[in-house]
mmCIF file of C-alpha atoms in Angstrom:
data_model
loop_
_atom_site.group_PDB
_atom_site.id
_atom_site.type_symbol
_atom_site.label_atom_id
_atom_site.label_comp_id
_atom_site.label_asym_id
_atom_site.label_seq_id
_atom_site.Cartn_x
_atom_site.Cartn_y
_atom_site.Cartn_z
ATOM 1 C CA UNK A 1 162.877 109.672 103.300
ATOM 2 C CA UNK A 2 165.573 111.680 104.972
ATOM 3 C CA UNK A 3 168.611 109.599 103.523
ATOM 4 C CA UNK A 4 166.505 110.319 100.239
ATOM 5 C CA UNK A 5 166.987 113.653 101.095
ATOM 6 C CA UNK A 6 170.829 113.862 101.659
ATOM 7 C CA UNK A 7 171.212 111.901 98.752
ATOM 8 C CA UNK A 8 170.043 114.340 96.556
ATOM 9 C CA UNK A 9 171.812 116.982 98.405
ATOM 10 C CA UNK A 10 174.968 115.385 98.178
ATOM 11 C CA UNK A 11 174.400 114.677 93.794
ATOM 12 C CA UNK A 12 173.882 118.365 93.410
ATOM 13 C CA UNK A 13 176.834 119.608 95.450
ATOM 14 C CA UNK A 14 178.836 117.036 93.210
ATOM 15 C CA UNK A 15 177.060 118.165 90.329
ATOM 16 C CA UNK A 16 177.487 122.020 90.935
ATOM 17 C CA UNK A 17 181.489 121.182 92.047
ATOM 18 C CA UNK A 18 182.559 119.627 88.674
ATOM 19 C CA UNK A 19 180.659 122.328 86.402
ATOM 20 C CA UNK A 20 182.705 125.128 88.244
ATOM 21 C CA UNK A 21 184.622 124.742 90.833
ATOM 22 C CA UNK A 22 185.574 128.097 91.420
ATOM 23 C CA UNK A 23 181.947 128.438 93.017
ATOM 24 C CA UNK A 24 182.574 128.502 97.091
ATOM 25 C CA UNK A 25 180.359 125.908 98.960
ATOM 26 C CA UNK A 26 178.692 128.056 100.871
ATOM 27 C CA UNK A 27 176.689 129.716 97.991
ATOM 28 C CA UNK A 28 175.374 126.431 96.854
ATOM 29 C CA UNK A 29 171.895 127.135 96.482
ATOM 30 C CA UNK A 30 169.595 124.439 98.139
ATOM 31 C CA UNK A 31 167.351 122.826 95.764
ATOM 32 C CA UNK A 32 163.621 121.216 97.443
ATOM 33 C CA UNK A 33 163.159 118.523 94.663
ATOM 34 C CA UNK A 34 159.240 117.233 93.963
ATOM 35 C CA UNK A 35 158.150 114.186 96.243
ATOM 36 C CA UNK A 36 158.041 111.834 92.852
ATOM 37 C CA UNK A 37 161.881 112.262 92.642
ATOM 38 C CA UNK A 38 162.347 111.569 96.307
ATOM 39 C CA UNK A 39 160.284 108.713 95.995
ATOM 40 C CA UNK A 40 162.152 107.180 92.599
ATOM 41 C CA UNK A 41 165.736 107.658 95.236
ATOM 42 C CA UNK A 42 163.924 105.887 98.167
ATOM 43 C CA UNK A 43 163.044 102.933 95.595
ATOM 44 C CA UNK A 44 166.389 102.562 94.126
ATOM 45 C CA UNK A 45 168.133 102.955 97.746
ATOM 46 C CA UNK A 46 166.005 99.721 98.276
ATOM 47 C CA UNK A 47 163.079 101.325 100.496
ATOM 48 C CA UNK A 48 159.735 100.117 100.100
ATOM 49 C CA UNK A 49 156.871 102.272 99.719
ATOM 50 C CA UNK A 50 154.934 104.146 102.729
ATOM 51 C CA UNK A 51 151.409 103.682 101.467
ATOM 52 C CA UNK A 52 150.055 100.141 102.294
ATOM 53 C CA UNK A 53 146.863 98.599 103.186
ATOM 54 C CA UNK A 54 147.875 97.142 106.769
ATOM 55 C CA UNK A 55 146.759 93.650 106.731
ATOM 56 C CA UNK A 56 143.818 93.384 108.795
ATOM 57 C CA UNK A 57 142.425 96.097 106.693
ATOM 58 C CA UNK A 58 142.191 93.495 103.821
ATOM 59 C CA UNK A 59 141.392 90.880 105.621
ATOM 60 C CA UNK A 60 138.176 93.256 106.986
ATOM 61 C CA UNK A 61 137.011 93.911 103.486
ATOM 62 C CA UNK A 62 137.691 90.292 102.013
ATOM 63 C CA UNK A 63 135.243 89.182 105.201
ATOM 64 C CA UNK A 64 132.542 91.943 103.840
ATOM 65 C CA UNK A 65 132.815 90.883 100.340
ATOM 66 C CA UNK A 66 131.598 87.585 101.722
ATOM 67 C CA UNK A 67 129.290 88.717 103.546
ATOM 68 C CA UNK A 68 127.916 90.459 100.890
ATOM 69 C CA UNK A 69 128.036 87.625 98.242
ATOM 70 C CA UNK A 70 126.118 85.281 100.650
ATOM 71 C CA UNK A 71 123.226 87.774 101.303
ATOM 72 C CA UNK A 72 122.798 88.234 97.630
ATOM 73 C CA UNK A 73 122.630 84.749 96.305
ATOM 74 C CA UNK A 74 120.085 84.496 99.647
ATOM 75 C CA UNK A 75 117.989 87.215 98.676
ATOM 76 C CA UNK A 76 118.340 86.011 94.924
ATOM 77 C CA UNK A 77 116.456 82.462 96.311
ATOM 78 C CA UNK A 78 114.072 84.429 98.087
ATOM 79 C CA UNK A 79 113.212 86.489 95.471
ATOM 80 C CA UNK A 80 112.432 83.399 93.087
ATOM 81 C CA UNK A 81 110.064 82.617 96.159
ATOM 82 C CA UNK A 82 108.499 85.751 96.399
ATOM 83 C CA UNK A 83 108.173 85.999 92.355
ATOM 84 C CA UNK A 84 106.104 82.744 93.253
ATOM 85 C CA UNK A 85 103.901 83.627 96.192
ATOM 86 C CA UNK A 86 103.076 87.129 94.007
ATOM 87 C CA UNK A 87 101.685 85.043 90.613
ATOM 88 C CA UNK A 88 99.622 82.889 92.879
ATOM 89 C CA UNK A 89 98.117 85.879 94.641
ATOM 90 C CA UNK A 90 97.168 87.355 91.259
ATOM 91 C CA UNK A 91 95.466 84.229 90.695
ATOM 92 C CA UNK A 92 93.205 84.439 93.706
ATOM 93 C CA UNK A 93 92.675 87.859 93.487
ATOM 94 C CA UNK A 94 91.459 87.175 89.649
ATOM 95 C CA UNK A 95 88.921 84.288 91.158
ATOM 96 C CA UNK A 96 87.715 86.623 93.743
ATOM 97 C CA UNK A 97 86.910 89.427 91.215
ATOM 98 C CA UNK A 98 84.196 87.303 89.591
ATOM 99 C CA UNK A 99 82.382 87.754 92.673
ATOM 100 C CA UNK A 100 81.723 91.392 91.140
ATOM 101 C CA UNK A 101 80.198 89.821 87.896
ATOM 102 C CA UNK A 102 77.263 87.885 90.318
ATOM 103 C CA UNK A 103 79.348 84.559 89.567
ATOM 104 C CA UNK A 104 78.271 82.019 92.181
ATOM 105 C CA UNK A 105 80.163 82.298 95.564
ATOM 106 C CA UNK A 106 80.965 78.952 96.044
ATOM 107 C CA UNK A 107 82.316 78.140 92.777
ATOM 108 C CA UNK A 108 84.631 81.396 93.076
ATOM 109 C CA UNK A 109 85.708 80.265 96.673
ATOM 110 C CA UNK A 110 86.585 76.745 95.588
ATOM 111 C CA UNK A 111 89.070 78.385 92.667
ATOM 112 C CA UNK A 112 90.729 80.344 95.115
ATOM 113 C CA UNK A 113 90.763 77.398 98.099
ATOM 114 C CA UNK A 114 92.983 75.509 95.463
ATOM 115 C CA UNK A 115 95.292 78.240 94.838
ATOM 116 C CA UNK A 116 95.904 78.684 98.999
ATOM 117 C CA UNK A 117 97.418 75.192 98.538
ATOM 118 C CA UNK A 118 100.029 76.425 96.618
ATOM 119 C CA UNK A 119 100.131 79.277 98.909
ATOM 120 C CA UNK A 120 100.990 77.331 101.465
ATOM 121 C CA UNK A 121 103.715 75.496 100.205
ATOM 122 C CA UNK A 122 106.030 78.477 98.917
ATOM 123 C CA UNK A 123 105.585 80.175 102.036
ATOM 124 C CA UNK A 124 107.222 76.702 103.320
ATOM 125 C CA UNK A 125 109.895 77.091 100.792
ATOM 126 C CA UNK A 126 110.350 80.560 102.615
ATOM 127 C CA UNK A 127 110.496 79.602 105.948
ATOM 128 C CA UNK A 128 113.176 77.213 105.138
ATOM 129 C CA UNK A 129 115.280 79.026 103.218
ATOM 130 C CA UNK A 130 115.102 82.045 106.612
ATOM 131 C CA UNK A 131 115.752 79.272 108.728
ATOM 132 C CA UNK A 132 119.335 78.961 107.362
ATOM 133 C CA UNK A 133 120.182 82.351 108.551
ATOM 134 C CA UNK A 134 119.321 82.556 112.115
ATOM 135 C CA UNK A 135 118.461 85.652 114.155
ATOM 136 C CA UNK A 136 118.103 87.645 110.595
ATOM 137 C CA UNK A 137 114.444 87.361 110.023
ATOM 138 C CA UNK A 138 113.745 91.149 110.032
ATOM 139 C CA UNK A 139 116.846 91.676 107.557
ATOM 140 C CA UNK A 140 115.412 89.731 105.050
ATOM 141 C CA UNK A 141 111.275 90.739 105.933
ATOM 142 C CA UNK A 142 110.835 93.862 103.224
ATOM 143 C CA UNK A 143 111.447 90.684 100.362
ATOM 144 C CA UNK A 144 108.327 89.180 101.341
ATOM 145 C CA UNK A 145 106.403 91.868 103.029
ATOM 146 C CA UNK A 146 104.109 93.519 100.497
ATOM 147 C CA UNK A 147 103.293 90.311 98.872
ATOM 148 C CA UNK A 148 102.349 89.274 102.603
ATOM 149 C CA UNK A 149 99.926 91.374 103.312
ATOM 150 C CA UNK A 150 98.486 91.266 99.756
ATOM 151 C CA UNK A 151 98.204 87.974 100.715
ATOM 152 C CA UNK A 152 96.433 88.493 104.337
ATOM 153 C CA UNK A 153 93.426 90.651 102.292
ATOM 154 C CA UNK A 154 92.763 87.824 99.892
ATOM 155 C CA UNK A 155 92.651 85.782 102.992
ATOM 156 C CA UNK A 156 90.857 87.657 105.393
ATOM 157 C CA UNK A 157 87.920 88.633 102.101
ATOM 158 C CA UNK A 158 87.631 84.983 100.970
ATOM 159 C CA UNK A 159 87.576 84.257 105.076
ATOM 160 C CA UNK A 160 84.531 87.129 105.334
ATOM 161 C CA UNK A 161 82.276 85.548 101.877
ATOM 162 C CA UNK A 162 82.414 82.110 104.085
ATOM 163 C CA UNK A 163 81.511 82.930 107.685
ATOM 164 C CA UNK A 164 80.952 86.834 107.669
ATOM 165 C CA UNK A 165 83.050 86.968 110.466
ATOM 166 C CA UNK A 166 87.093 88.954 110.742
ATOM 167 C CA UNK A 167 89.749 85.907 110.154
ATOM 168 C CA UNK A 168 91.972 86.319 113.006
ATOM 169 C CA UNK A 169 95.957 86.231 113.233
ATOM 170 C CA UNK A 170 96.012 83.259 114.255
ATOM 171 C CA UNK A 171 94.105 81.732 111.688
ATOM 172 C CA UNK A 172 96.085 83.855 109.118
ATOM 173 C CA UNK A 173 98.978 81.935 110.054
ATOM 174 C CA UNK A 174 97.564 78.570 109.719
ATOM 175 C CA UNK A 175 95.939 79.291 106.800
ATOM 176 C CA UNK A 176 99.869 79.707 105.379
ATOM 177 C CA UNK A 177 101.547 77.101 107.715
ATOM 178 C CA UNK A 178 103.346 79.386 109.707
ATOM 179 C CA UNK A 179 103.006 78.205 113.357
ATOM 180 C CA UNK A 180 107.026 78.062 113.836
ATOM 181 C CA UNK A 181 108.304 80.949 116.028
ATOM 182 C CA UNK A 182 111.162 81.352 113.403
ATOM 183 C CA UNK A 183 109.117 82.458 110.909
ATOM 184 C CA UNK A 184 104.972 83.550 111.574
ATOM 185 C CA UNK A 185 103.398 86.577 110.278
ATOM 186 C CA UNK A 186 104.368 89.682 111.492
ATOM 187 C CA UNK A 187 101.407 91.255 113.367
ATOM 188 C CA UNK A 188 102.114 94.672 111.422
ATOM 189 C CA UNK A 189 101.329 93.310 108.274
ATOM 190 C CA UNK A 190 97.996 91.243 109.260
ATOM 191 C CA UNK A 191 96.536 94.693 110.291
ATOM 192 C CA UNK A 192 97.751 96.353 106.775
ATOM 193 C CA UNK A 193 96.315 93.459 105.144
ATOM 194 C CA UNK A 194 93.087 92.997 106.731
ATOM 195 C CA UNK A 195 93.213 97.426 105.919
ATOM 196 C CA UNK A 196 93.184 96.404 102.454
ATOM 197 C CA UNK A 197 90.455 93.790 102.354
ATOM 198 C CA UNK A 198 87.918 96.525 103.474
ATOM 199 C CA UNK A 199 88.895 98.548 99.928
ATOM 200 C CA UNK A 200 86.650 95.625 98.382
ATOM 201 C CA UNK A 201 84.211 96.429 100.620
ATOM 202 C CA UNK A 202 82.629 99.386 99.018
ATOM 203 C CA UNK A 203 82.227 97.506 95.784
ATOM 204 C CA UNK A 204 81.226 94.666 96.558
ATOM 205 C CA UNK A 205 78.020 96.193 98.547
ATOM 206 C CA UNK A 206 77.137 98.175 95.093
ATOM 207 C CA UNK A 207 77.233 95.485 93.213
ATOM 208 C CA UNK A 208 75.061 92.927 95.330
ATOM 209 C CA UNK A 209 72.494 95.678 95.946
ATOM 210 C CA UNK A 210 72.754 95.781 91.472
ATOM 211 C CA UNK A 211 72.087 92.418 91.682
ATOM 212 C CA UNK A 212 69.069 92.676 94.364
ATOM 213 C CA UNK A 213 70.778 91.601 97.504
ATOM 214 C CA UNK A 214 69.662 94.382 99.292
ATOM 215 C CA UNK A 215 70.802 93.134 102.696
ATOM 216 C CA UNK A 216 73.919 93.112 101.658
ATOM 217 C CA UNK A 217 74.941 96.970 102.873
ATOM 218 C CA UNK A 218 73.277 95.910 106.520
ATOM 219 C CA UNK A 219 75.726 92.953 107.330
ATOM 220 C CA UNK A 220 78.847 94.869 105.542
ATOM 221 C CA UNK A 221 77.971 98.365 107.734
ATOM 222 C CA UNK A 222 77.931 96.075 110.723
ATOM 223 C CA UNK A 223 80.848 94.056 110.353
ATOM 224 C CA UNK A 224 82.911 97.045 109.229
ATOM 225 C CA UNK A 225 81.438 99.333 112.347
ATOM 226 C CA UNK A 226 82.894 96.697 114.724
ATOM 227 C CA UNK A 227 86.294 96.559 112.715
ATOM 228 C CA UNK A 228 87.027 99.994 112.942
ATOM 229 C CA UNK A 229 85.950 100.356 116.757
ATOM 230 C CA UNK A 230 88.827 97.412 117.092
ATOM 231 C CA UNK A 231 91.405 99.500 114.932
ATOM 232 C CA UNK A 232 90.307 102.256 117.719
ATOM 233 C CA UNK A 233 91.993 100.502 120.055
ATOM 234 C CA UNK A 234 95.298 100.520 118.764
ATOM 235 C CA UNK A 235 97.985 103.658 119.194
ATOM 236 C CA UNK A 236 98.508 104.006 115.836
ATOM 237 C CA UNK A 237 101.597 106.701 115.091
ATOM 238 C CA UNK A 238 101.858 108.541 111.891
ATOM 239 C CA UNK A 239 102.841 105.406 109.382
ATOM 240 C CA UNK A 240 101.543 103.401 106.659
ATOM 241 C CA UNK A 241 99.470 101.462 108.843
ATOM 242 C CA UNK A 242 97.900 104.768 109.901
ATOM 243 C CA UNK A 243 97.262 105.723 106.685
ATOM 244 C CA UNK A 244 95.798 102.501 105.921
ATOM 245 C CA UNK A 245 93.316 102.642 108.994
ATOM 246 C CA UNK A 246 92.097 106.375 107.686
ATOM 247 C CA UNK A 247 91.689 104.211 104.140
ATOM 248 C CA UNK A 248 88.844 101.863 106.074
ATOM 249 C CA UNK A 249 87.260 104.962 107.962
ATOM 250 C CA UNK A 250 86.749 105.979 104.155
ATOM 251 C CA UNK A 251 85.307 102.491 103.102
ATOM 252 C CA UNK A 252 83.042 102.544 106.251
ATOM 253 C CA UNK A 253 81.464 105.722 105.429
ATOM 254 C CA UNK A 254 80.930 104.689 101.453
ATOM 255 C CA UNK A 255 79.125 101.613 102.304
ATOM 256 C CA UNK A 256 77.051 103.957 105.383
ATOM 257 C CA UNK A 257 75.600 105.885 102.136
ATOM 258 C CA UNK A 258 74.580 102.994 100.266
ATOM 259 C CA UNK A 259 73.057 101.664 103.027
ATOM 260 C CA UNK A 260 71.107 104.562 103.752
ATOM 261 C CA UNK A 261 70.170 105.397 100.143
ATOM 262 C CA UNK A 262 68.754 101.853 100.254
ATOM 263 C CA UNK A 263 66.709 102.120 103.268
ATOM 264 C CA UNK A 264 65.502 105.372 102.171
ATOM 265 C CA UNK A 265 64.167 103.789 99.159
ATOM 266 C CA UNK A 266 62.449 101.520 101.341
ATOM 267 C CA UNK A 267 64.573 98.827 99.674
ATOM 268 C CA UNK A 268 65.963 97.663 102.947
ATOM 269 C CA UNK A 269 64.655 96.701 106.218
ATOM 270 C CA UNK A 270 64.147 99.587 109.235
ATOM 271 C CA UNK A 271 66.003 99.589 112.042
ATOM 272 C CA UNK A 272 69.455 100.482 112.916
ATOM 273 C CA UNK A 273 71.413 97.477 111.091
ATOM 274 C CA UNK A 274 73.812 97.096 114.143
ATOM 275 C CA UNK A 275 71.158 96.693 116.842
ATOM 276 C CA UNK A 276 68.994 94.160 114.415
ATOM 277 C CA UNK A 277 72.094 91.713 114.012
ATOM 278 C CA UNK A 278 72.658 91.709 117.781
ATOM 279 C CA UNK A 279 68.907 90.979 118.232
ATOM 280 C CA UNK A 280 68.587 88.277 115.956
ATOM 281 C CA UNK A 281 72.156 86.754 117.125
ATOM 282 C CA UNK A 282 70.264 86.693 120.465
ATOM 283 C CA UNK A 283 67.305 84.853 119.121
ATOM 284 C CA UNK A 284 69.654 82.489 117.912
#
């Protein structure tokens, strides 16, 4: 830059001399020329430009563009996966709806037992394609996660119309065929699932008292009393989850009213429903 500089110094002084040369040296005015013409003297002096990307700078972002490219074709083939696991879910959640137009319960829970088959083996196809990226299971989770716990209410409600009873975790997971430690359901999203199950709750109970079952709101109230005394245990902070547990202290009360209207119709047995089941499980 500096021989730049006198360059163009020196071309004006010659410049200035030949025009007059009467002119003394000394009152040669000094001319600051713009940056672009010291820049076109530096380049035909045979300088190379100042402003370059220093090598490992470019070899930084050509390693990020990699990067990059390889996490979106993976979440492009979990996506496909994902599209997969949500269409079956839609399925089973269409079989289980019948169950609201007095359809038979077994014949709705055999529809939906063949769809957890195919359940099964995407969620397979999942766990594979994770596997390939070790340590990065919780980078990839939020592709899969709402689906998941759609999937955990289906569950956990077709799990209930069998045995009455709360399917565990544990049989959540082997229910989808996710025993590996590289890839089992995330405890976070069994609660938010098993959250969303109880919304079917209320329903349900209105329309099996419609149809005459008028136990129905006894062994609902009970089993969702002891769910949300379990919930109670948990420290729940302000989150989703939280907002899903104040969702079932909502469905708890609804079915509470339906039950009462019922017994106060004299429609339903007397007694407090909780302390009848635990006297007739002690018969048994």
């Amino acid at each position: 830059m500096k021989s730049a500089l006198r360059n163009a110094n020196h071309l004006f002084f010659a410049t200035r001399s030949l025009l007059n040369p009467r002119l003394p040296h000394s009152r040669l005015l000094v001319v600051r020329l713009p940056c672009s013409t010291l820049s076109s003297f530096g380049m035909a002096s045979g300088e190379s430009p100042a402003l370059h990307s220093s090598p490992s700078v470019e070899d930084q972002f050509k390693e990020f563009r990699n990067q990059l490219e390889e996490s979106g074709s993976l979440r492009e083939r979990i996506r496909m996966v994902v599209n997969d696991i949500e269409s079956t879910s839609r399925l089973i959640q269409a079989s289980l709806l019948l169950l609201h137009q007095s359809r038979p319960v077994p014949e709705v829970l055999e529809d939906a037992k063949t769809q957890i088959e195919v359940l099964r083996e995407r969620y397979n196809q999942l766990a594979e394609i994770v596997r390939g990226c070790p340590g990065q299971y919780y980078r990839y989770h939020g592709d899969w996660r709402s689906e998941t716990q759609t999937v955990v209410s289906l569950l956990a409600f077709r799990y209930w119309l069998e045995s009455g009873n709360l399917l565990l975790h544990s049989q959540a997971q082997e229910e989808l065929g996710l025993n590996n430690s590289d890839f089992n359901l995330d405890i976070e999203d069994y609660l938010i699932g098993i959250c969303f199950m109880s919304n079917e709750m209320p329903r349900y109970v209105v329309n099996r008292v419609t149809a005459g079952d008028y136990d129905c709101p006894r062994k609902v109230l009970k089993f969702l009393t002891d769910l949300h005394a379990a919930f109670r245990m948990l420290n729940l902070r302000n989150d989703f989850l939280r907002k899903k547990f104040d969702g079932l202290k909502y469905d708890l009360r609804r079915v509470e009213e339906v039950y009462y209207d019922v017994k106060i119709r004299g429609l339903a047995a007397s007694g407090d429903p909780m302390q009848e089941q635990d006297a007739k499980e002690g018969q048994s």
